[in-house]
């Protein structure tokens, strides 16, 4: 049948749709978010608890390799584009919507939020969108995408709209195995094959034993965080990964950083990111230099950071970091970590984290700390 469908959006606006409509298209739905979204390492997530889960855990035992739903309360979503902006939408339906075959990739899985569900970026980036999903309610989720191969191979041209597009559709439904509905791109086929042939993840018992062993080693090495251990009088830095390490190296500097205003803290973060890249011989790489220059001009990381296609190699993968500079990693990955750290929402975390990475990049050369105090006299101790 041909209908004119009159709809009111959430803002009270009126719009019309002409055409041939199936009954499936008449299911009521709401758009929970829509627009460009930043991805890093071809990843974005739906979170509903504070627990961390690895990529391997999220895709364990699945058929599809695009929407990892094996860990309760979490969705691990892969894109074609490695780093940059993709077009993204999230929709909530009252019943199962008809499959739109115009999408190139379509997969489905089951999802049950443990708490308030939020769409978030890699590494705790600034992008976060609250999703109006009911906690402890079972949903079916359909993840659709197009343009994955083009985005993976060629990236997003600067100043141009996103190359790959995605939609995440939720509706209430009992739990069921995940499935692959449609595969078109080489990138999606590679991801599906990777999860199907991956070794099984460690069991809960094995993870518990590993955690106990790690705790024992940390206690032996004196690495367990004891709040008053570094002897400072301030509180905020104790929640930052590298704070205790920096305190052991130079406690007065850590206290001076916390007393500094936000502008100074971010300036220290940018200075440290540049010094880290310079020490590692990365400052002359054009896209890294452009990112550092853009941040110095006041651009956010998302607007300044545009790695070219292939900068990080092929295939989706996860990166875990302890907050230390790791010379075994590739230069582009290290540059990405320090630049992203310098752009964290918390200016003190940005300053401490970037400075610690820069110290590691110089081979723990303490001359860097002296250079920092020369560049920022306000960080000098009263006696110096």
Short mmCIF file of C-alpha atoms in Angstrom, two decimals:
data_model
loop_
_atom_site.label_atom_id
_atom_site.label_comp_id
_atom_site.label_asym_id
_atom_site.label_seq_id
_atom_site.Cartn_x
_atom_site.Cartn_y
_atom_site.Cartn_z
CA UNK A 1 0.00 0.00 0.00
CA UNK A 2 1.11 3.57 -0.56
CA UNK A 3 0.77 5.86 2.43
CA UNK A 4 1.78 9.27 3.57
CA UNK A 5 3.20 8.69 7.04
CA UNK A 6 3.06 11.75 9.30
CA UNK A 7 5.44 11.58 12.26
CA UNK A 8 6.32 13.74 15.23
CA UNK A 9 9.92 13.62 16.35
CA UNK A 10 11.13 14.00 19.94
CA UNK A 11 11.50 17.75 19.49
CA UNK A 12 7.92 18.23 18.35
CA UNK A 13 8.90 18.62 14.71
CA UNK A 14 6.75 17.26 11.90
CA UNK A 15 8.00 15.24 8.94
CA UNK A 16 6.48 13.12 6.18
CA UNK A 17 7.48 9.94 4.41
CA UNK A 18 6.03 8.82 1.10
CA UNK A 19 6.38 5.42 -0.41
CA UNK A 20 5.62 1.74 -0.19
CA UNK A 21 5.61 0.78 3.46
CA UNK A 22 5.58 -2.72 4.88
CA UNK A 23 3.94 -3.49 8.19
CA UNK A 24 7.44 -4.00 9.58
CA UNK A 25 8.26 -0.38 8.75
CA UNK A 26 5.24 0.78 10.71
CA UNK A 27 6.67 -0.50 14.01
CA UNK A 28 7.09 2.46 16.33
CA UNK A 29 10.67 3.40 17.08
CA UNK A 30 12.77 6.19 18.53
CA UNK A 31 16.19 7.36 17.45
CA UNK A 32 18.35 7.44 20.59
CA UNK A 33 21.31 9.10 18.88
CA UNK A 34 22.34 10.00 15.35
CA UNK A 35 25.39 11.72 13.95
CA UNK A 36 29.13 11.43 13.43
CA UNK A 37 31.04 9.55 16.11
CA UNK A 38 34.77 9.08 16.64
CA UNK A 39 36.28 5.60 16.51
CA UNK A 40 39.80 4.49 17.39
CA UNK A 41 41.29 1.10 16.56
CA UNK A 42 38.01 0.48 14.65
CA UNK A 43 36.18 0.18 17.97
CA UNK A 44 33.23 1.66 19.85
CA UNK A 45 31.27 0.22 22.76
CA UNK A 46 27.99 0.08 24.63
CA UNK A 47 28.68 -0.07 28.37
CA UNK A 48 26.34 -0.56 31.31
CA UNK A 49 28.81 -1.33 34.12
CA UNK A 50 32.28 -0.25 35.11
CA UNK A 51 33.89 -3.63 34.50
CA UNK A 52 36.54 -3.98 31.78
CA UNK A 53 36.37 -6.87 29.32
CA UNK A 54 38.83 -7.69 26.58
CA UNK A 55 38.00 -7.96 22.90
CA UNK A 56 38.59 -11.71 23.07
CA UNK A 57 36.12 -12.09 25.94
CA UNK A 58 33.44 -10.02 24.22
CA UNK A 59 33.53 -12.15 21.04
CA UNK A 60 34.16 -15.53 22.69
CA UNK A 61 32.06 -18.33 21.23
CA UNK A 62 30.24 -16.11 18.75
CA UNK A 63 29.45 -16.55 15.07
CA UNK A 64 29.68 -12.86 14.20
CA UNK A 65 32.81 -10.75 14.51
CA UNK A 66 31.29 -7.26 14.34
CA UNK A 67 29.11 -7.06 17.47
CA UNK A 68 30.70 -8.71 20.51
CA UNK A 69 27.98 -9.50 23.05
CA UNK A 70 29.43 -12.44 24.99
CA UNK A 71 30.07 -10.38 28.14
CA UNK A 72 26.99 -9.38 30.12
CA UNK A 73 26.13 -5.70 29.86
CA UNK A 74 28.65 -4.86 27.14
CA UNK A 75 28.70 -4.60 23.36
CA UNK A 76 32.04 -4.43 21.53
CA UNK A 77 31.43 -2.94 18.06
CA UNK A 78 33.89 -2.98 15.16
CA UNK A 79 33.99 -0.60 12.20
CA UNK A 80 35.85 -0.49 8.90
CA UNK A 81 37.55 2.83 9.63
CA UNK A 82 40.52 2.56 11.97
CA UNK A 83 40.53 6.11 13.34
CA UNK A 84 38.26 9.01 12.54
CA UNK A 85 34.56 9.72 12.25
CA UNK A 86 31.86 7.31 11.13
CA UNK A 87 28.15 7.99 10.68
CA UNK A 88 26.26 6.26 13.48
CA UNK A 89 22.69 5.91 14.71
CA UNK A 90 21.02 4.00 17.54
CA UNK A 91 17.32 3.10 17.32
CA UNK A 92 14.91 1.54 19.82
CA UNK A 93 11.87 -0.40 18.54
CA UNK A 94 8.84 -1.81 20.30
CA UNK A 95 9.06 -4.98 18.19
CA UNK A 96 11.44 -6.59 15.71
CA UNK A 97 11.90 -4.29 12.69
CA UNK A 98 12.05 -5.60 9.15
CA UNK A 99 15.56 -6.27 7.86
CA UNK A 100 16.74 -3.49 5.57
CA UNK A 101 18.69 -5.31 2.85
CA UNK A 102 20.23 -2.06 1.60
CA UNK A 103 22.85 -2.45 4.35
CA UNK A 104 25.99 -4.34 3.30
CA UNK A 105 26.66 -5.97 6.68
CA UNK A 106 24.00 -7.20 9.12
CA UNK A 107 24.51 -9.17 12.34
CA UNK A 108 22.36 -9.82 15.41
CA UNK A 109 23.00 -10.69 19.05
CA UNK A 110 21.28 -10.56 22.43
CA UNK A 111 21.94 -7.85 24.99
CA UNK A 112 20.88 -7.24 28.59
CA UNK A 113 22.00 -3.94 30.18
CA UNK A 114 23.24 -4.32 33.75
CA UNK A 115 22.66 -0.64 34.47
CA UNK A 116 22.31 2.57 32.48
CA UNK A 117 23.54 1.86 28.95
CA UNK A 118 25.92 4.36 27.33
CA UNK A 119 27.54 4.40 23.88
CA UNK A 120 31.19 5.30 24.48
CA UNK A 121 34.40 5.80 22.54
CA UNK A 122 37.71 3.96 22.84
CA UNK A 123 39.97 4.92 25.73
CA UNK A 124 37.35 6.95 27.59
CA UNK A 125 37.20 9.62 24.88
CA UNK A 126 34.84 12.59 25.31
CA UNK A 127 32.07 11.09 23.18
CA UNK A 128 29.35 9.45 25.30
CA UNK A 129 25.66 9.04 24.51
CA UNK A 130 23.14 7.79 27.07
CA UNK A 131 20.82 5.16 25.59
CA UNK A 132 17.29 4.89 26.93
CA UNK A 133 17.41 1.12 27.49
CA UNK A 134 15.85 -0.48 30.56
CA UNK A 135 18.36 -2.16 32.91
CA UNK A 136 17.93 -5.91 33.38
CA UNK A 137 15.67 -6.18 30.31
CA UNK A 138 16.53 -8.57 27.48
CA UNK A 139 16.95 -6.98 24.05
CA UNK A 140 17.84 -8.18 20.60
CA UNK A 141 20.35 -5.93 18.87
CA UNK A 142 20.91 -5.70 15.13
CA UNK A 143 24.13 -4.05 13.96
CA UNK A 144 24.17 -2.92 10.32
CA UNK A 145 26.97 -1.27 8.38
CA UNK A 146 28.01 -0.14 4.91
CA UNK A 147 31.26 1.12 3.40
CA UNK A 148 33.57 -0.93 5.61
CA UNK A 149 36.10 -1.89 2.93
CA UNK A 150 36.35 1.62 1.49
CA UNK A 151 36.81 3.14 4.94
CA UNK A 152 39.40 0.56 5.95
CA UNK A 153 41.43 0.91 2.75
CA UNK A 154 41.20 4.64 2.10
CA UNK A 155 40.17 6.23 5.39
CA UNK A 156 38.13 9.40 5.70
CA UNK A 157 39.39 12.23 3.48
CA UNK A 158 39.99 15.35 5.55
CA UNK A 159 37.00 17.66 5.46
CA UNK A 160 34.78 15.07 3.80
CA UNK A 161 31.76 13.27 5.32
CA UNK A 162 32.19 9.79 6.83
CA UNK A 163 32.80 6.91 4.44
CA UNK A 164 31.24 4.11 6.51
CA UNK A 165 27.78 4.19 8.10
CA UNK A 166 26.26 2.13 10.92
CA UNK A 167 22.99 1.66 12.77
CA UNK A 168 22.40 -0.20 16.02
CA UNK A 169 18.78 -1.33 16.46
CA UNK A 170 17.35 -2.61 19.77
CA UNK A 171 14.01 -4.26 20.53
CA UNK A 172 12.76 -6.37 23.46
CA UNK A 173 13.31 -10.10 22.82
CA UNK A 174 14.31 -13.22 24.76
CA UNK A 175 17.98 -14.29 24.58
CA UNK A 176 19.02 -16.19 21.45
CA UNK A 177 22.33 -17.10 19.79
CA UNK A 178 24.02 -14.41 17.73
CA UNK A 179 23.86 -14.74 13.94
CA UNK A 180 25.28 -13.31 10.74
CA UNK A 181 22.48 -12.13 8.46
CA UNK A 182 24.48 -10.62 5.60
CA UNK A 183 28.16 -10.34 4.66
CA UNK A 184 29.48 -8.23 1.79
CA UNK A 185 32.87 -6.74 2.63
CA UNK A 186 36.24 -8.45 3.01
CA UNK A 187 36.72 -6.63 6.30
CA UNK A 188 33.54 -8.06 7.82
CA UNK A 189 34.29 -11.55 6.48
CA UNK A 190 37.76 -11.37 8.05
CA UNK A 191 36.27 -10.36 11.42
CA UNK A 192 33.71 -13.18 11.34
CA UNK A 193 36.36 -15.76 10.49
CA UNK A 194 38.70 -14.45 13.19
CA UNK A 195 36.23 -14.97 16.04
CA UNK A 196 35.16 -18.39 14.79
CA UNK A 197 38.73 -19.68 14.73
CA UNK A 198 39.94 -17.93 17.90
CA UNK A 199 41.03 -20.10 20.86
CA UNK A 200 38.63 -20.17 23.80
CA UNK A 201 39.14 -17.45 26.43
CA UNK A 202 40.38 -18.34 29.92
CA UNK A 203 37.81 -19.79 32.28
CA UNK A 204 36.64 -17.91 35.37
CA UNK A 205 38.81 -20.18 37.49
CA UNK A 206 41.88 -19.49 35.35
CA UNK A 207 41.26 -15.73 35.49
CA UNK A 208 40.85 -15.86 39.27
CA UNK A 209 44.16 -17.72 39.63
CA UNK A 210 45.89 -15.21 37.35
CA UNK A 211 44.48 -12.29 39.36
CA UNK A 212 45.71 -13.81 42.61
CA UNK A 213 49.16 -14.34 41.14
CA UNK A 214 49.29 -10.75 39.86
CA UNK A 215 48.26 -9.46 43.27
CA UNK A 216 50.97 -11.55 44.94
CA UNK A 217 53.64 -10.23 42.56
CA UNK A 218 52.52 -6.63 43.04
CA UNK A 219 52.65 -6.98 46.80
CA UNK A 220 56.14 -8.48 46.61
CA UNK A 221 57.32 -5.59 44.46
CA UNK A 222 55.65 -2.95 46.63
CA UNK A 223 53.45 -1.86 43.74
CA UNK A 224 50.10 -2.01 45.49
CA UNK A 225 48.71 1.51 45.83
CA UNK A 226 48.81 2.57 49.48
CA UNK A 227 47.15 5.96 49.61
CA UNK A 228 49.49 7.77 52.01
CA UNK A 229 52.62 6.03 50.69
CA UNK A 230 54.00 8.86 48.61
CA UNK A 231 53.71 11.32 51.48
CA UNK A 232 51.87 14.10 49.68
CA UNK A 233 49.13 16.22 51.19
CA UNK A 234 46.85 16.20 48.15
CA UNK A 235 44.19 13.67 47.21
CA UNK A 236 43.23 13.86 43.54
CA UNK A 237 46.44 12.50 42.05
CA UNK A 238 46.09 9.23 43.91
CA UNK A 239 43.33 8.16 41.53
CA UNK A 240 45.59 8.61 38.48
CA UNK A 241 47.49 5.60 37.17
CA UNK A 242 50.96 7.10 37.02
CA UNK A 243 50.69 9.36 40.09
CA UNK A 244 52.54 7.06 42.48
CA UNK A 245 55.28 6.43 39.90
CA UNK A 246 55.76 10.15 39.35
CA UNK A 247 55.64 10.80 43.11
CA UNK A 248 58.47 8.36 43.70
CA UNK A 249 60.45 10.12 40.98
CA UNK A 250 59.66 13.72 42.00
CA UNK A 251 57.02 14.26 44.68
CA UNK A 252 57.21 18.09 44.68
CA UNK A 253 56.59 18.13 40.92
CA UNK A 254 53.46 16.02 41.34
CA UNK A 255 52.12 18.36 44.01
CA UNK A 256 52.94 21.38 41.85
CA UNK A 257 51.04 19.84 38.95
CA UNK A 258 47.95 19.36 41.08
CA UNK A 259 48.10 22.93 42.37
CA UNK A 260 48.41 24.29 38.82
CA UNK A 261 45.35 25.62 37.01
CA UNK A 262 43.71 23.64 34.20
CA UNK A 263 45.28 25.71 31.42
CA UNK A 264 48.74 24.96 32.78
CA UNK A 265 47.94 21.28 33.22
CA UNK A 266 46.81 20.97 29.59
CA UNK A 267 49.84 22.96 28.44
CA UNK A 268 52.09 20.49 30.28
CA UNK A 269 50.21 17.62 28.63
CA UNK A 270 50.74 19.06 25.14
CA UNK A 271 54.39 19.84 25.85
CA UNK A 272 54.93 16.30 27.13
CA UNK A 273 53.21 14.70 24.13
CA UNK A 274 55.47 16.64 21.77
CA UNK A 275 58.59 15.77 23.73
CA UNK A 276 57.63 12.09 23.77
CA UNK A 277 57.14 12.04 20.00
CA UNK A 278 60.38 13.96 19.47
CA UNK A 279 62.36 11.55 21.63
CA UNK A 280 60.95 8.60 19.69
CA UNK A 281 61.68 10.18 16.30
CA UNK A 282 57.98 10.56 15.51
CA UNK A 283 57.65 14.34 15.43
CA UNK A 284 58.69 14.51 11.76
CA UNK A 285 55.90 12.18 10.59
CA UNK A 286 53.45 14.52 8.88
CA UNK A 287 50.17 13.37 10.43
CA UNK A 288 51.70 13.18 13.93
CA UNK A 289 53.21 16.65 13.56
CA UNK A 290 49.85 17.96 12.33
CA UNK A 291 48.10 16.49 15.38
CA UNK A 292 50.61 18.05 17.78
CA UNK A 293 50.39 21.42 16.02
CA UNK A 294 46.59 21.27 16.00
CA UNK A 295 46.45 20.61 19.74
CA UNK A 296 48.82 23.54 20.33
CA UNK A 297 46.33 25.70 18.42
CA UNK A 298 43.56 24.59 20.76
CA UNK A 299 41.97 21.86 18.67
CA UNK A 300 40.44 18.87 20.42
CA UNK A 301 42.13 15.53 19.80
CA UNK A 302 39.26 14.41 17.57
CA UNK A 303 39.73 17.43 15.32
CA UNK A 304 43.52 17.34 15.26
CA UNK A 305 44.22 13.63 14.93
CA UNK A 306 43.88 12.24 11.38
CA UNK A 307 46.11 9.19 10.81
CA UNK A 308 46.23 8.04 7.19
CA UNK A 309 44.91 4.62 6.09
CA UNK A 310 47.28 1.83 7.02
CA UNK A 311 49.11 3.85 9.67
CA UNK A 312 48.47 1.14 12.25
CA UNK A 313 48.54 -1.93 10.02
CA UNK A 314 45.67 -4.11 8.89
CA UNK A 315 42.90 -5.81 10.81
CA UNK A 316 41.06 -4.84 13.99
CA UNK A 317 42.86 -5.38 17.24
CA UNK A 318 42.76 -4.21 20.84
CA UNK A 319 45.48 -2.27 22.62
CA UNK A 320 46.02 -2.59 26.36
CA UNK A 321 48.26 -0.11 28.13
CA UNK A 322 49.72 0.12 31.61
CA UNK A 323 50.31 3.84 31.17
CA UNK A 324 54.02 3.30 30.48
CA UNK A 325 55.93 3.98 27.26
CA UNK A 326 56.45 0.62 25.59
CA UNK A 327 59.33 0.62 23.05
CA UNK A 328 58.10 -2.74 21.73
CA UNK A 329 55.03 -1.04 20.28
CA UNK A 330 55.04 0.56 16.86
CA UNK A 331 55.73 4.28 16.71
CA UNK A 332 52.26 5.23 15.39
CA UNK A 333 50.55 3.32 18.21
CA UNK A 334 52.72 5.01 20.83
CA UNK A 335 52.04 8.40 19.25
CA UNK A 336 48.32 7.72 19.34
CA UNK A 337 48.43 6.76 23.02
CA UNK A 338 50.35 9.84 24.13
CA UNK A 339 48.28 12.22 21.98
CA UNK A 340 45.03 10.71 23.25
CA UNK A 341 46.34 10.92 26.82
CA UNK A 342 47.14 14.61 26.36
CA UNK A 343 43.52 15.20 25.38
CA UNK A 344 41.84 13.45 28.33
CA UNK A 345 38.85 15.20 29.89
CA UNK A 346 40.66 15.37 33.26
CA UNK A 347 43.46 17.95 32.80
CA UNK A 348 45.51 16.61 35.71
CA UNK A 349 45.32 13.06 34.36
CA UNK A 350 46.31 14.42 30.94
CA UNK A 351 49.35 16.19 32.41
CA UNK A 352 50.55 13.34 34.63
CA UNK A 353 49.89 10.62 32.05
CA UNK A 354 51.55 12.45 29.16
CA UNK A 355 54.55 13.45 31.26
CA UNK A 356 55.08 9.89 32.43
CA UNK A 357 54.94 8.64 28.84
CA UNK A 358 57.44 11.31 27.81
CA UNK A 359 59.81 10.29 30.59
CA UNK A 360 59.61 6.72 29.33
CA UNK A 361 60.16 7.80 25.73
CA UNK A 362 63.42 9.50 26.70
CA UNK A 363 64.66 6.34 28.41
CA UNK A 364 63.86 7.73 31.88
CA UNK A 365 66.19 10.67 31.32
CA UNK A 366 65.54 12.96 34.29
CA UNK A 367 66.83 15.92 32.30
CA UNK A 368 63.31 16.06 30.88
CA UNK A 369 61.98 17.05 34.31
CA UNK A 370 64.49 19.91 34.47
CA UNK A 371 63.39 21.02 30.98
CA UNK A 372 59.78 20.97 32.14
CA UNK A 373 60.52 23.25 35.08
CA UNK A 374 62.41 25.61 32.77
CA UNK A 375 59.42 25.71 30.41
CA UNK A 376 56.93 26.11 33.27
CA UNK A 377 58.49 28.16 36.09
CA UNK A 378 55.28 27.90 38.11
CA UNK A 379 56.10 24.22 38.68
CA UNK A 380 59.39 24.96 40.42
CA UNK A 381 59.55 24.30 44.14
CA UNK A 382 60.09 27.38 46.35
CA UNK A 383 63.66 26.30 47.14
CA UNK A 384 64.71 26.00 43.48
#
